[in-house]
Structures are given as C-alpha cells and as structure tokens.
C-alpha cells in the first residue's frame, strides 16, 4: 500500500495533500503559522484532526511529540551527527535507517521493514511516497515521516 505526500508549492506554512495509491485525497497536513517550533496537524477528508506533530520547545536539538486521537504515541529526537542526520525514536519500537536528506529510508521493526520512504523526481513541488505493508500502520507512518521532515528543515 502507498501514500503520496504532495507539498503545496504556494503556501505560507508547510502544508501537504496526502493521496492513496490511486491518487484519491486521503489526508490534509497543515502547520500552524505563528508558533515557536513546528506544530503540525493532520486532518482526514471530513476535516477531523486525526494526528499531530508538536515540537518540544526549547531544546538544543529538534524533538517532536507525535499524537493521534488525542493520545501521545511517542517521541522523535534528532541526534547530534557531523555528516548525516540520525534520529532516536521512542515510537512503537520502530527505528529508521537510510538517507534522510535524500528521502530514501526505511522504517524497521526488529529485522522487518514496516515502510519505505522515497522522493519522486520531476514533480511540481516535492512528492514523497510512503510504501507500507500493514494498513494499520498507515497513519503512524505518515506522522513519523512528517516529524522527520520537520526535524530536517528545522533551523
């Protein structure tokens, strides 16, 4: 199964449209404009908030709490690294491996892949693909990818 995340090109804040593999609208992602740190909300097509990614503020390195259905699911923290980004996850027992800046990485649970994240080239605006196996992991994968994206673009 796949989700396609398409960044809106002309927007004041980070906002994305998320589609299923048949390119039917599935979710809408929007960041708050005037906040300290990233505050990102995920809505379903009936405009009901289904998840959020909130940056912990203040902190030396970016750290994000991930919530769904009003319940905290875990935390993602960017770790200090000289050459490539590294993350510590307290999130469903998952870990991430790969090239985060190049948008080619895997989400792992034990020795099994939960999802593969990649960037599609030659699109108007950035388009990312989340390829996951278990339909129950769909929203959790989406929230994780949004948190990693926010940590990568943090200033």
PDB file of C-alpha atoms in Angstrom:
ATOM      1  CA  UNK A   1       0.000   0.000   0.000  1.00  0.00           C
ATOM      2  CA  UNK A   2       1.159   3.540  -0.650  1.00  0.00           C
ATOM      3  CA  UNK A   3       0.559   7.113   0.384  1.00  0.00           C
ATOM      4  CA  UNK A   4       1.687  10.021  -1.783  1.00  0.00           C
ATOM      5  CA  UNK A   5       2.577  13.237   0.048  1.00  0.00           C
ATOM      6  CA  UNK A   6       2.484  16.283  -2.223  1.00  0.00           C
ATOM      7  CA  UNK A   7       3.764  19.554  -0.844  1.00  0.00           C
ATOM      8  CA  UNK A   8       1.761  22.628  -1.741  1.00  0.00           C
ATOM      9  CA  UNK A   9       4.039  24.963  -3.657  1.00  0.00           C
ATOM     10  CA  UNK A  10       2.353  28.297  -2.853  1.00  0.00           C
ATOM     11  CA  UNK A  11       1.649  28.243   0.869  1.00  0.00           C
ATOM     12  CA  UNK A  12       2.749  30.386   3.820  1.00  0.00           C
ATOM     13  CA  UNK A  13       3.225  27.327   6.031  1.00  0.00           C
ATOM     14  CA  UNK A  14       4.139  23.712   5.498  1.00  0.00           C
ATOM     15  CA  UNK A  15       1.053  22.147   4.011  1.00  0.00           C
ATOM     16  CA  UNK A  16       0.662  18.876   2.179  1.00  0.00           C
ATOM     17  CA  UNK A  17      -2.046  16.938   0.448  1.00  0.00           C
ATOM     18  CA  UNK A  18      -1.857  13.188   1.006  1.00  0.00           C
ATOM     19  CA  UNK A  19      -3.296  10.740  -1.509  1.00  0.00           C
ATOM     20  CA  UNK A  20      -3.743   6.981  -1.659  1.00  0.00           C
ATOM     21  CA  UNK A  21      -2.057   4.985  -4.430  1.00  0.00           C
ATOM     22  CA  UNK A  22      -4.960   5.698  -6.833  1.00  0.00           C
ATOM     23  CA  UNK A  23      -4.361   9.418  -6.133  1.00  0.00           C
ATOM     24  CA  UNK A  24      -7.633   9.844  -4.228  1.00  0.00           C
ATOM     25  CA  UNK A  25      -7.408  12.505  -1.479  1.00  0.00           C
ATOM     26  CA  UNK A  26      -6.836  10.875   1.906  1.00  0.00           C
ATOM     27  CA  UNK A  27      -5.397  13.443   4.375  1.00  0.00           C
ATOM     28  CA  UNK A  28      -4.506  17.112   4.590  1.00  0.00           C
ATOM     29  CA  UNK A  29      -1.494  18.311   6.598  1.00  0.00           C
ATOM     30  CA  UNK A  30      -1.139  21.900   7.787  1.00  0.00           C
ATOM     31  CA  UNK A  31       1.350  23.635  10.072  1.00  0.00           C
ATOM     32  CA  UNK A  32       0.409  26.480  12.387  1.00  0.00           C
ATOM     33  CA  UNK A  33       1.809  29.816  11.228  1.00  0.00           C
ATOM     34  CA  UNK A  34       2.700  31.803  14.365  1.00  0.00           C
ATOM     35  CA  UNK A  35       4.206  29.302  16.793  1.00  0.00           C
ATOM     36  CA  UNK A  36       7.513  28.597  18.468  1.00  0.00           C
ATOM     37  CA  UNK A  37       8.670  25.404  16.827  1.00  0.00           C
ATOM     38  CA  UNK A  38       6.674  23.210  14.495  1.00  0.00           C
ATOM     39  CA  UNK A  39       3.023  22.495  15.319  1.00  0.00           C
ATOM     40  CA  UNK A  40       1.679  20.312  12.510  1.00  0.00           C
ATOM     41  CA  UNK A  41      -1.847  18.883  12.275  1.00  0.00           C
ATOM     42  CA  UNK A  42      -3.152  16.026  10.132  1.00  0.00           C
ATOM     43  CA  UNK A  43      -6.804  16.048   9.069  1.00  0.00           C
ATOM     44  CA  UNK A  44      -8.904  13.434   7.314  1.00  0.00           C
ATOM     45  CA  UNK A  45     -11.129  14.411   4.390  1.00  0.00           C
ATOM     46  CA  UNK A  46     -14.021  15.277   6.728  1.00  0.00           C
ATOM     47  CA  UNK A  47     -11.766  17.944   8.366  1.00  0.00           C
ATOM     48  CA  UNK A  48     -11.418  15.934  11.584  1.00  0.00           C
ATOM     49  CA  UNK A  49      -7.969  16.119  13.190  1.00  0.00           C
ATOM     50  CA  UNK A  50      -6.542  12.588  13.303  1.00  0.00           C
ATOM     51  CA  UNK A  51      -2.964  13.348  14.375  1.00  0.00           C
ATOM     52  CA  UNK A  52      -0.434  15.988  15.314  1.00  0.00           C
ATOM     53  CA  UNK A  53       3.312  16.505  15.474  1.00  0.00           C
ATOM     54  CA  UNK A  54       4.437  19.042  18.083  1.00  0.00           C
ATOM     55  CA  UNK A  55       7.979  20.266  18.571  1.00  0.00           C
ATOM     56  CA  UNK A  56       9.168  20.353  22.175  1.00  0.00           C
ATOM     57  CA  UNK A  57      10.381  23.847  22.909  1.00  0.00           C
ATOM     58  CA  UNK A  58      13.006  24.859  23.936  1.00  0.00           C
ATOM     59  CA  UNK A  59      15.527  22.131  23.200  1.00  0.00           C
ATOM     60  CA  UNK A  60      19.072  22.024  21.856  1.00  0.00           C
ATOM     61  CA  UNK A  61      18.234  19.579  19.051  1.00  0.00           C
ATOM     62  CA  UNK A  62      14.778  19.145  17.477  1.00  0.00           C
ATOM     63  CA  UNK A  63      12.455  16.870  19.439  1.00  0.00           C
ATOM     64  CA  UNK A  64       8.861  16.083  18.469  1.00  0.00           C
ATOM     65  CA  UNK A  65       5.908  14.514  20.246  1.00  0.00           C
ATOM     66  CA  UNK A  66       3.569  12.546  17.986  1.00  0.00           C
ATOM     67  CA  UNK A  67      -0.141  12.233  18.832  1.00  0.00           C
ATOM     68  CA  UNK A  68      -3.130  10.514  17.259  1.00  0.00           C
ATOM     69  CA  UNK A  69      -6.690  10.553  18.513  1.00  0.00           C
ATOM     70  CA  UNK A  70      -5.669  12.737  21.473  1.00  0.00           C
ATOM     71  CA  UNK A  71      -3.219  10.071  22.679  1.00  0.00           C
ATOM     72  CA  UNK A  72       0.566  10.501  22.736  1.00  0.00           C
ATOM     73  CA  UNK A  73       2.192   7.809  20.579  1.00  0.00           C
ATOM     74  CA  UNK A  74       5.845   8.609  21.076  1.00  0.00           C
ATOM     75  CA  UNK A  75       8.735  10.960  20.526  1.00  0.00           C
ATOM     76  CA  UNK A  76      11.265  11.506  17.765  1.00  0.00           C
ATOM     77  CA  UNK A  77      14.535  13.285  18.585  1.00  0.00           C
ATOM     78  CA  UNK A  78      17.216  14.375  16.164  1.00  0.00           C
ATOM     79  CA  UNK A  79      20.665  13.320  17.410  1.00  0.00           C
ATOM     80  CA  UNK A  80      23.930  15.192  17.005  1.00  0.00           C
ATOM     81  CA  UNK A  81      25.826  13.934  13.958  1.00  0.00           C
ATOM     82  CA  UNK A  82      28.554  15.522  11.859  1.00  0.00           C
ATOM     83  CA  UNK A  83      27.741  14.048   8.456  1.00  0.00           C
ATOM     84  CA  UNK A  84      24.204  12.702   8.164  1.00  0.00           C
ATOM     85  CA  UNK A  85      21.081  13.064  10.291  1.00  0.00           C
ATOM     86  CA  UNK A  86      20.361  10.452  12.955  1.00  0.00           C
ATOM     87  CA  UNK A  87      17.189  10.035  14.985  1.00  0.00           C
ATOM     88  CA  UNK A  88      16.309   8.397  18.258  1.00  0.00           C
ATOM     89  CA  UNK A  89      12.782   7.031  18.262  1.00  0.00           C
ATOM     90  CA  UNK A  90      10.590   6.163  21.197  1.00  0.00           C
ATOM     91  CA  UNK A  91       7.835   5.248  18.785  1.00  0.00           C
ATOM     92  CA  UNK A  92       6.223   1.795  18.549  1.00  0.00           C
ATOM     93  CA  UNK A  93       9.593   0.033  18.837  1.00  0.00           C
ATOM     94  CA  UNK A  94      10.493   1.286  15.351  1.00  0.00           C
ATOM     95  CA  UNK A  95      13.821   2.579  14.083  1.00  0.00           C
ATOM     96  CA  UNK A  96      14.781   4.382  10.877  1.00  0.00           C
ATOM     97  CA  UNK A  97      17.695   3.625   8.559  1.00  0.00           C
ATOM     98  CA  UNK A  98      18.878   5.243   5.351  1.00  0.00           C
ATOM     99  CA  UNK A  99      19.443   8.587   3.689  1.00  0.00           C
ATOM    100  CA  UNK A 100      17.086  11.111   5.327  1.00  0.00           C
ATOM    101  CA  UNK A 101      18.207  14.140   3.360  1.00  0.00           C
ATOM    102  CA  UNK A 102      17.894  12.223   0.089  1.00  0.00           C
ATOM    103  CA  UNK A 103      14.483  10.923   1.109  1.00  0.00           C
ATOM    104  CA  UNK A 104      15.346   7.258   0.757  1.00  0.00           C
ATOM    105  CA  UNK A 105      14.987   5.462   4.064  1.00  0.00           C
ATOM    106  CA  UNK A 106      13.265   2.530   5.751  1.00  0.00           C
ATOM    107  CA  UNK A 107      11.238   2.223   8.929  1.00  0.00           C
ATOM    108  CA  UNK A 108      12.145  -1.028  10.671  1.00  0.00           C
ATOM    109  CA  UNK A 109      10.638  -3.094  13.479  1.00  0.00           C
ATOM    110  CA  UNK A 110      13.118  -5.725  14.578  1.00  0.00           C
ATOM    111  CA  UNK A 111      14.513  -7.163  11.342  1.00  0.00           C
ATOM    112  CA  UNK A 112      11.357  -6.449   9.293  1.00  0.00           C
ATOM    113  CA  UNK A 113      10.610  -3.386   7.183  1.00  0.00           C
ATOM    114  CA  UNK A 114       7.439  -1.538   8.182  1.00  0.00           C
ATOM    115  CA  UNK A 115       7.703   1.088   5.431  1.00  0.00           C
ATOM    116  CA  UNK A 116       9.977   2.513   2.758  1.00  0.00           C
ATOM    117  CA  UNK A 117      10.009   6.275   2.176  1.00  0.00           C
ATOM    118  CA  UNK A 118      11.271   7.777  -1.080  1.00  0.00           C
ATOM    119  CA  UNK A 119      11.098  11.010  -3.039  1.00  0.00           C
ATOM    120  CA  UNK A 120       9.665  11.085  -6.554  1.00  0.00           C
ATOM    121  CA  UNK A 121      11.523  13.245  -9.019  1.00  0.00           C
ATOM    122  CA  UNK A 122      10.227  15.544 -11.740  1.00  0.00           C
ATOM    123  CA  UNK A 123       7.112  16.849  -9.966  1.00  0.00           C
ATOM    124  CA  UNK A 124       5.831  20.364  -9.387  1.00  0.00           C
ATOM    125  CA  UNK A 125       6.581  20.651  -5.696  1.00  0.00           C
ATOM    126  CA  UNK A 126       8.017  17.853  -3.598  1.00  0.00           C
ATOM    127  CA  UNK A 127       6.293  14.464  -3.792  1.00  0.00           C
ATOM    128  CA  UNK A 128       7.125  11.700  -1.336  1.00  0.00           C
ATOM    129  CA  UNK A 129       5.984   8.093  -1.320  1.00  0.00           C
ATOM    130  CA  UNK A 130       5.356   6.004   1.797  1.00  0.00           C
ATOM    131  CA  UNK A 131       5.220   2.332   0.830  1.00  0.00           C
ATOM    132  CA  UNK A 132       3.916   0.302   3.792  1.00  0.00           C
ATOM    133  CA  UNK A 133       2.760  -3.288   4.310  1.00  0.00           C
ATOM    134  CA  UNK A 134       0.165  -3.184   7.098  1.00  0.00           C
ATOM    135  CA  UNK A 135      -2.882  -0.892   6.612  1.00  0.00           C
ATOM    136  CA  UNK A 136      -2.999  -0.386  10.397  1.00  0.00           C
ATOM    137  CA  UNK A 137       0.384   1.403  10.184  1.00  0.00           C
ATOM    138  CA  UNK A 138      -0.774   3.986   7.631  1.00  0.00           C
ATOM    139  CA  UNK A 139      -1.372   6.963   9.927  1.00  0.00           C
ATOM    140  CA  UNK A 140       1.574   6.090  12.204  1.00  0.00           C
ATOM    141  CA  UNK A 141       3.934   6.037   9.192  1.00  0.00           C
ATOM    142  CA  UNK A 142       2.556   9.340   7.915  1.00  0.00           C
ATOM    143  CA  UNK A 143       3.073  11.039  11.292  1.00  0.00           C
ATOM    144  CA  UNK A 144       6.625   9.694  11.543  1.00  0.00           C
ATOM    145  CA  UNK A 145       7.524  10.976   8.061  1.00  0.00           C
ATOM    146  CA  UNK A 146       6.074  14.413   8.882  1.00  0.00           C
ATOM    147  CA  UNK A 147       8.127  14.579  12.101  1.00  0.00           C
ATOM    148  CA  UNK A 148      11.339  13.612  10.270  1.00  0.00           C
ATOM    149  CA  UNK A 149      10.642  16.208   7.583  1.00  0.00           C
ATOM    150  CA  UNK A 150      10.104  18.884  10.250  1.00  0.00           C
ATOM    151  CA  UNK A 151      13.356  17.895  12.008  1.00  0.00           C
ATOM    152  CA  UNK A 152      15.271  18.039   8.714  1.00  0.00           C
ATOM    153  CA  UNK A 153      14.076  21.542   7.884  1.00  0.00           C
ATOM    154  CA  UNK A 154      14.458  22.878  11.439  1.00  0.00           C
ATOM    155  CA  UNK A 155      16.650  25.954  11.706  1.00  0.00           C
TER     156      UNK A 155
END
